[in-house]
Tab-separated table of C-alpha atoms in Angstrom:
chain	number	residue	atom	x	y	z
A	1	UNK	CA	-58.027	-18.060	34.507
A	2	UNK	CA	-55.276	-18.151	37.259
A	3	UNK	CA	-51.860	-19.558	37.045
A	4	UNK	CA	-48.538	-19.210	38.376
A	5	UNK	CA	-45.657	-17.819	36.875
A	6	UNK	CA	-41.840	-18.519	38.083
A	7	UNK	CA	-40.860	-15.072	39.863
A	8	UNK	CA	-44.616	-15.788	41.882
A	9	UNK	CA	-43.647	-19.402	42.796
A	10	UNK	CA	-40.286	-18.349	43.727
A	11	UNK	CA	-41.505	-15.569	45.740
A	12	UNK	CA	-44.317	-17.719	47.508
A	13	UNK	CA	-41.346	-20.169	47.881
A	14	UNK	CA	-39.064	-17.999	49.911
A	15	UNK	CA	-42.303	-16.749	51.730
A	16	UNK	CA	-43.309	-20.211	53.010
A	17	UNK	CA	-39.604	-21.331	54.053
A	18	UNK	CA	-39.520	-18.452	56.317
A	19	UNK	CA	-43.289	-17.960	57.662
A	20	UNK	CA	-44.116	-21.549	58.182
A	21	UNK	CA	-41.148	-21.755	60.977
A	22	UNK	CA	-41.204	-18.620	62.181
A	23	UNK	CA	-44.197	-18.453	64.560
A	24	UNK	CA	-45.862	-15.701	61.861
A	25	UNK	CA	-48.402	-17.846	59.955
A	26	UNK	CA	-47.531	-18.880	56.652
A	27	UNK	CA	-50.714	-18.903	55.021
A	28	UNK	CA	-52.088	-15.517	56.386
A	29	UNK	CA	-49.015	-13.992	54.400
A	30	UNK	CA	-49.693	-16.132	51.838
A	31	UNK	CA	-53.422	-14.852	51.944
A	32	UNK	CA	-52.612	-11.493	52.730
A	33	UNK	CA	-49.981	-10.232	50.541
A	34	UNK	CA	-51.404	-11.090	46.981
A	35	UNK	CA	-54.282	-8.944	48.419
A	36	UNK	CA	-52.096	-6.213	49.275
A	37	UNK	CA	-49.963	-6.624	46.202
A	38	UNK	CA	-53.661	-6.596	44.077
A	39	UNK	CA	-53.451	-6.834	40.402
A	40	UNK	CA	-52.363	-10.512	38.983
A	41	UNK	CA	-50.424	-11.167	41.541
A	42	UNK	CA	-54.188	-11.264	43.888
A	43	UNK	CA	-55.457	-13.312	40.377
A	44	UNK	CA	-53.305	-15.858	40.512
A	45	UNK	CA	-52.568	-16.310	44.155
A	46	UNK	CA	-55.989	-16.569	45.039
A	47	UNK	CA	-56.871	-20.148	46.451
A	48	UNK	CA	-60.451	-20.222	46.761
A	49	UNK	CA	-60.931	-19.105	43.015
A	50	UNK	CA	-62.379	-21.880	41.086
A	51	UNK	CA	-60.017	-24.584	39.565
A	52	UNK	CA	-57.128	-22.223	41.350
A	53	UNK	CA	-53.952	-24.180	41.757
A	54	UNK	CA	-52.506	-22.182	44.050
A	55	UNK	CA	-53.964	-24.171	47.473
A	56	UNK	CA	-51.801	-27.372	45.813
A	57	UNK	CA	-48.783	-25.087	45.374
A	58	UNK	CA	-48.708	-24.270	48.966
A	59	UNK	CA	-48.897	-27.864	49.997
A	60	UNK	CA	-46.266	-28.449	47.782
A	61	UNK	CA	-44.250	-25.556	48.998
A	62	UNK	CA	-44.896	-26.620	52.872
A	63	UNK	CA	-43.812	-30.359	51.803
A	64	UNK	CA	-40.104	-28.934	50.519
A	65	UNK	CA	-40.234	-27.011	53.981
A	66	UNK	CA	-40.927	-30.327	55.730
A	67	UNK	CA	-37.649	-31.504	54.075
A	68	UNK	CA	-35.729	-29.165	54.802
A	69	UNK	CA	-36.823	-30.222	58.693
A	70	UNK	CA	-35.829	-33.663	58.135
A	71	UNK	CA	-32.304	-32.876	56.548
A	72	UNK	CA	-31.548	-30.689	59.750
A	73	UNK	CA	-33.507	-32.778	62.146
A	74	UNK	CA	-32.168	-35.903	60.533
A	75	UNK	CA	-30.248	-37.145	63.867
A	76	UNK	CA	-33.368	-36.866	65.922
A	77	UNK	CA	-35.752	-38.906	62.989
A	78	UNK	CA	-33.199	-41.280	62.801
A	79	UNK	CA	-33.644	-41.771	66.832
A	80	UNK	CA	-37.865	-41.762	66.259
A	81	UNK	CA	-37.560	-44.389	63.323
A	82	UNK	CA	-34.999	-47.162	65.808
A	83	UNK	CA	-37.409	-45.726	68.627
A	84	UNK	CA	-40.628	-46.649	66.556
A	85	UNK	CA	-39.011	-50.096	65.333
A	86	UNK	CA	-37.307	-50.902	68.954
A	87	UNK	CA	-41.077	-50.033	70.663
A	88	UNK	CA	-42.861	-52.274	68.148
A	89	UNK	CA	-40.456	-55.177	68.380
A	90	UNK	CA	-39.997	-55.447	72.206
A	91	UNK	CA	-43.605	-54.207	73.130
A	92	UNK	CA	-42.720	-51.730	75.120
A	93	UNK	CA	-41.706	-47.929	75.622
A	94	UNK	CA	-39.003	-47.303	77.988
A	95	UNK	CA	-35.959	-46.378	76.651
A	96	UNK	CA	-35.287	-42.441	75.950
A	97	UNK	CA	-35.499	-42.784	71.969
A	98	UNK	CA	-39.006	-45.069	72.673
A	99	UNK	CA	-40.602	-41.833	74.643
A	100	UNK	CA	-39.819	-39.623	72.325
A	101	UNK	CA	-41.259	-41.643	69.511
A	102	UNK	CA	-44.425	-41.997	71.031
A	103	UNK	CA	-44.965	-38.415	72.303
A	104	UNK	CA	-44.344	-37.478	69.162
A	105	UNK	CA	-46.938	-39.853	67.674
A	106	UNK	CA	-49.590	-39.285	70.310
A	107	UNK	CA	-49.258	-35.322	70.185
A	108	UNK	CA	-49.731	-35.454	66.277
A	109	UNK	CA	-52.988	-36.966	66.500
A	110	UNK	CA	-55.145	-34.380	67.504
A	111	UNK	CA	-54.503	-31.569	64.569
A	112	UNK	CA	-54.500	-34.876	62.604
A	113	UNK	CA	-58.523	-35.971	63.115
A	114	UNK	CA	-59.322	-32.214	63.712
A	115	UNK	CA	-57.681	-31.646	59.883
A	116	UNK	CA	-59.678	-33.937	58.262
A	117	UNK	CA	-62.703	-33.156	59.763
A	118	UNK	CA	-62.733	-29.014	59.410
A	119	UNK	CA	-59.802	-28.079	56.813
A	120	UNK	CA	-61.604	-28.091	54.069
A	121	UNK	CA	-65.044	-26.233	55.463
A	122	UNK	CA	-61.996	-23.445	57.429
A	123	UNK	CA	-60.338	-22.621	53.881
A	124	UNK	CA	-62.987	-22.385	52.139
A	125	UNK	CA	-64.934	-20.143	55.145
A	126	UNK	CA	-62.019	-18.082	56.339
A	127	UNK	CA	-59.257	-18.349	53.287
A	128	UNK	CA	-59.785	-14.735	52.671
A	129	UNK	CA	-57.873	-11.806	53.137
A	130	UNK	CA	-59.816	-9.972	56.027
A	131	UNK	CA	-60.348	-12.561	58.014
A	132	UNK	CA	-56.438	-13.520	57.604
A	133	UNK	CA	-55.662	-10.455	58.818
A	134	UNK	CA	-57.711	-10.304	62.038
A	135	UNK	CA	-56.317	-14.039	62.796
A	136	UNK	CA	-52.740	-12.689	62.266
A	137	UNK	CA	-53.669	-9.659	65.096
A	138	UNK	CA	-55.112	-12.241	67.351
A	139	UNK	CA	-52.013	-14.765	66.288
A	140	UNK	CA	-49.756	-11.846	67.952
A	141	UNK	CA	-51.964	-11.532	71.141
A	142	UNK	CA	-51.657	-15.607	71.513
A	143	UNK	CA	-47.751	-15.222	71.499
A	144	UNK	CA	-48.081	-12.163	73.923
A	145	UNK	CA	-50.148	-13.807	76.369
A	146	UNK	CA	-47.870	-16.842	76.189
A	147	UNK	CA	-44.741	-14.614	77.367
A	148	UNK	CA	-47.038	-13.008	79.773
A	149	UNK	CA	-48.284	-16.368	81.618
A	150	UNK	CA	-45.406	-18.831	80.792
A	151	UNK	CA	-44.851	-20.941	83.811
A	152	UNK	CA	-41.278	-19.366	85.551
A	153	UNK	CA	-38.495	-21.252	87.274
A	154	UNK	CA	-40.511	-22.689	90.606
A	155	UNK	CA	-43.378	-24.153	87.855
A	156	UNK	CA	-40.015	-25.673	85.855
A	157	UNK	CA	-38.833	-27.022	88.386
A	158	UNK	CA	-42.037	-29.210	89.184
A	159	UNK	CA	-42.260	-30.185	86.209
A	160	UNK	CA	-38.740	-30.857	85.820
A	161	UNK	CA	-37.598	-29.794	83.070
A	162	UNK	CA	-34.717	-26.917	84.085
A	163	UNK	CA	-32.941	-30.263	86.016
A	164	UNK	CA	-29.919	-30.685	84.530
A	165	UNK	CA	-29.433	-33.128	82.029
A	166	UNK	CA	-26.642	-35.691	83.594
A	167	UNK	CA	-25.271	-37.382	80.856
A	168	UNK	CA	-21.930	-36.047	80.178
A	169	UNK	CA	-21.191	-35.886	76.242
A	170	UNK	CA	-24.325	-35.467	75.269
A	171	UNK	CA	-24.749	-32.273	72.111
A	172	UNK	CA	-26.797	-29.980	73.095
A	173	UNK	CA	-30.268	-31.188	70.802
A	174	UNK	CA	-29.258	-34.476	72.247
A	175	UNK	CA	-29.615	-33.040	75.892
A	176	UNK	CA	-33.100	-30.922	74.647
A	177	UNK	CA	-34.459	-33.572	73.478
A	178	UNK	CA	-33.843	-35.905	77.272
A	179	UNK	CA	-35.473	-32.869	78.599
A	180	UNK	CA	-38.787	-33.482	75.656
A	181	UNK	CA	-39.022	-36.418	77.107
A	182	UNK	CA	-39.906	-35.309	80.709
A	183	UNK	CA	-43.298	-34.910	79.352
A	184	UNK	CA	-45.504	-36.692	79.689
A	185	UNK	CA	-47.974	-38.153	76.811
A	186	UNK	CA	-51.216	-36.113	77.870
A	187	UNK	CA	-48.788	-32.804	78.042
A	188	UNK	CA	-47.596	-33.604	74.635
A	189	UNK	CA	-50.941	-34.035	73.492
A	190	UNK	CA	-51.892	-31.181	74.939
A	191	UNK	CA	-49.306	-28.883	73.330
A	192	UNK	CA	-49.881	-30.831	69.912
A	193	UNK	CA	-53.749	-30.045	69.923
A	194	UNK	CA	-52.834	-26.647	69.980
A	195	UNK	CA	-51.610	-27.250	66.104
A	196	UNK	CA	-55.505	-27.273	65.487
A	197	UNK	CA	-55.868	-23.378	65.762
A	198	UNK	CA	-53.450	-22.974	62.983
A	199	UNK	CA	-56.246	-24.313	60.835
A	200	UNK	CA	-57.523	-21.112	60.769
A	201	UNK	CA	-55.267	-18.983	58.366
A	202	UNK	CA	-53.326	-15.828	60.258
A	203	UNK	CA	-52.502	-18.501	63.119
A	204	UNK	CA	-49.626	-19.746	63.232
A	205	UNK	CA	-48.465	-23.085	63.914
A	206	UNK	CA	-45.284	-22.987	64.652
A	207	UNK	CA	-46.642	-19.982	66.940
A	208	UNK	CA	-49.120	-21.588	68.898
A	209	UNK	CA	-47.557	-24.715	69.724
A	210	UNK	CA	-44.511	-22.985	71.373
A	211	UNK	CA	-47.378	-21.023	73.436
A	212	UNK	CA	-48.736	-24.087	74.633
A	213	UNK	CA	-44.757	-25.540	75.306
A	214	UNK	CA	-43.860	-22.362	77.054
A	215	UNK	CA	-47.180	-22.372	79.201
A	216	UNK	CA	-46.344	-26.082	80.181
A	217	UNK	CA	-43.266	-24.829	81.627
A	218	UNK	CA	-41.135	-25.505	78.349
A	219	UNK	CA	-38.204	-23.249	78.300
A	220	UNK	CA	-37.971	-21.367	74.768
A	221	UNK	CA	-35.808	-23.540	72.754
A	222	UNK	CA	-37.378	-26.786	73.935
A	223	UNK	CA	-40.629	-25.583	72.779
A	224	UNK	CA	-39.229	-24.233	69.219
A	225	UNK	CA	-37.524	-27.738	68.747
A	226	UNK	CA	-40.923	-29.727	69.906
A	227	UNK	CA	-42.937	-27.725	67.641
A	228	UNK	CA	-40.806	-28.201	64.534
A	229	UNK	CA	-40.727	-31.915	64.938
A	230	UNK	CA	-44.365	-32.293	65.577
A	231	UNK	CA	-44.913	-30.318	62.297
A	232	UNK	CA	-42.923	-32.221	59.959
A	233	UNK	CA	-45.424	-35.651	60.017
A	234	UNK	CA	-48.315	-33.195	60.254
A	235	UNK	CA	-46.734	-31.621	57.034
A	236	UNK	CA	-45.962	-34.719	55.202
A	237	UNK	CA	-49.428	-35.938	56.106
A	238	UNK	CA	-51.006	-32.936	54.505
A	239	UNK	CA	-48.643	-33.030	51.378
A	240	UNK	CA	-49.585	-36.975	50.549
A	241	UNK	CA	-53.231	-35.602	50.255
A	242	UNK	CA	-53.050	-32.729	48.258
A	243	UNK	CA	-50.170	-32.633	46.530
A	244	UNK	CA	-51.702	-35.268	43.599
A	245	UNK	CA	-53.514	-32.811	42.564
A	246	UNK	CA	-50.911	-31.126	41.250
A	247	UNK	CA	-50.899	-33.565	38.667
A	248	UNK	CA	-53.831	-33.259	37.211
A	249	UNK	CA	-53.746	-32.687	33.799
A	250	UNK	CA	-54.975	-29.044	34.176
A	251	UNK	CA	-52.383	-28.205	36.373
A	252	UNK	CA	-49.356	-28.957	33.971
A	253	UNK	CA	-48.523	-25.898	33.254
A	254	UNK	CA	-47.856	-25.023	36.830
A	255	UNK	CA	-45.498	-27.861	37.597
A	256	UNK	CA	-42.004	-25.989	36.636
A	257	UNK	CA	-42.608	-22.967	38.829
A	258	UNK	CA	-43.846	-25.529	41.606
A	259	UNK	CA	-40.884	-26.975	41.500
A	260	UNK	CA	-38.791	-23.869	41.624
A	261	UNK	CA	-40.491	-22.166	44.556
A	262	UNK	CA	-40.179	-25.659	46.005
A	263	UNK	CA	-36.392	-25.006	45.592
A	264	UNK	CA	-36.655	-22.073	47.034
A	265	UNK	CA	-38.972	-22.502	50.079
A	266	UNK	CA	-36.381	-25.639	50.782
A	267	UNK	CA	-33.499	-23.258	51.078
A	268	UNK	CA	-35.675	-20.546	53.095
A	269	UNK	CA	-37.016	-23.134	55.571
A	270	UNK	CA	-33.226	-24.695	56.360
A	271	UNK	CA	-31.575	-21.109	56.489
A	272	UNK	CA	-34.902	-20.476	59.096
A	273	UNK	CA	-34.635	-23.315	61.010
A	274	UNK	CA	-31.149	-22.548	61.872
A	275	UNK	CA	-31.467	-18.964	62.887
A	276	UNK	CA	-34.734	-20.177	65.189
A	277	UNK	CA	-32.808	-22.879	67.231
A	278	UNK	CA	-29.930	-20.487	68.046
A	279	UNK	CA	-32.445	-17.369	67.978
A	280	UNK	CA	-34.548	-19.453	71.282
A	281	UNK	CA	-31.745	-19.844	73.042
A	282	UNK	CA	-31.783	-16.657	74.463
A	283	UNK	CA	-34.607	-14.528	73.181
A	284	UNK	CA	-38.406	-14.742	73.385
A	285	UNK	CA	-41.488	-14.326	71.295
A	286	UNK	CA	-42.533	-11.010	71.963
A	287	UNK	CA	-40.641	-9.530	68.293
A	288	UNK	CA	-42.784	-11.930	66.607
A	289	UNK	CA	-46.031	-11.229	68.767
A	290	UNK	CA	-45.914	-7.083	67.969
A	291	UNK	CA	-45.423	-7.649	64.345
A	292	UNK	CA	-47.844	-10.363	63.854
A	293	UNK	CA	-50.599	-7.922	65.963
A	294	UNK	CA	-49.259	-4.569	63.711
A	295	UNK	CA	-49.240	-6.583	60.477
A	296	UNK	CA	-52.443	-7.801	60.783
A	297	UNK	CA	-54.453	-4.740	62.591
A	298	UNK	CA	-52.676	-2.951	59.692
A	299	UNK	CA	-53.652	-5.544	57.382
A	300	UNK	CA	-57.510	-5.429	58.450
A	301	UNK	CA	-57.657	-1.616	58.356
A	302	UNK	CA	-56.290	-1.132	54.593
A	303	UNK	CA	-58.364	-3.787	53.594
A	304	UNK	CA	-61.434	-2.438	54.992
A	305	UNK	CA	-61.199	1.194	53.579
């Protein structure tokens, strides 16, 4: 019978809070490297063993990852919640804070429907090891090709978003997100569908949706700070569903180790998303694109023999 102990919660914890944000996949390492590791460690962490809690775990583990988002986001969700409240109220959406709220809202609901329909039928089909791994090779290639075919400064400039933002004062994630906001709803919705391919495990979400920023003509850090506030309600979302079942009475003994990975991935994600907003200013994807193709090709081959 499968469990978890502490040092594998904690581990799985720090794993999450860096793999979820950076664009790596966090469940194809969480897939991959208990079947690496082998021995208990593939016993316990094995989510599509019967009456496993491990698949709970994760969500739980993702959800103190999502926190840690809102704690360094928390400016910009204060912004969405007057924007949400301000839209509702005057019937309208026209004011900076209004946009954003909605293109946030409208870009989330496409990996939204497309979760509930084919989450379960994907884990249960492709929650593997092997199949992890060749996702996390093609999960690489995806991030290539986006560097390879991102829109450059002429395709920026129609779309506007290298114009300079003219408000003087403005901080810097005030000024990224005026530029967000030069999209338009069926380009957000766009780049949030692509949160759908990180239903299959080895894709990553965080990943994929700064392809599909950067191929809209999103310059790196735009697309890094899009794609971390269009996963927190996708997160959340996710966590309100499967994190009850944690609570099951056959799952009690796996609640203190929960909640110290959760600890732990809530520390890992904040320390993350603070390296990744200062790490896009200047540098690209292609680091993460080799490893993710290595690791997995790698991955595939030792699994294989």
């Amino acid at each position: 019978m499968s469990t978890l102990t502490y040092p594998e919660a904690i581990g799985v914890g720090l794993l999450q809070g860096v793999t979820e944000l950076f664009p790596v996949s966090s469940l194809g390492h969480s897939i991959l490297l208990p079947a690496v590791l082998g021995g208990k460690i593939q016993q316990d962490l094995d989510m599509t063993a019967d009456g496993s809690p491990y698949l709970a775990a994760l969500v739980a583990l993702h959800l103190a990852t999502a926190l840690a988002l809102v704690v360094f986001f928390r400016r910009d969700w204060v912004r969405v919640v007057s924007g949400l409240v301000s839209s509702i109220r005057h019937r309208r959406v026209q004011t900076r804070d209004e946009k954003l709220t909605w293109l946030l809202i409208i870009s989330t609901i496409p990996v939204g429907v497309a979760g509930l329909v084919l989450e379960k039928a994907l884990r249960h089909a492709l929650g593997k090891p092997l199949p992890a791994a060749v996702f996390l090779a093609l999960n690489g290639l995806v991030l290539l090709g986006a560097e390879r075919l991102k829109r450059g400064g002429s395709g920026r400039r129609r779309a506007g978003y290298a114009a300079p933002v003219d408000e003087p004062g403005l901080d810097p994630a005030t000024a990224s997100d005026v530029r967000l906001t030069r999209l338009g709803f069926g380009q957000g919705a766009w780049i949030g569908a692509a949160q759908i391919l990180a239903l299959f495990p080895g894709i990553s979400r965080s990943g994929v949706t700064m392809s599909a920023g950067i191929l809209r003509g999103l310059h790196h850090e735009d697309a890094a700070r899009f794609s971390f506030l269009l996963a927190t309600p996708v997160i959340l979302a996710a966590s309100a569903l499967k994190v009850p079942e944690l609570f099951k009475p056959e799952n009690s003994s796996v609640l203190g180790p929960v909640a110290a990975g959760s600890v732990a991935a809530f520390v890992a994600g904040y320390i993350s998303v603070r390296f990744l907003t200062k790490y896009f200013e200047t540098r690209s994807l292609t680091p993460f694109a080799v490893y993710c193709f290595l690791a997995g090709l790698g991955s595939a081959i030792y699994l294989s023999v």
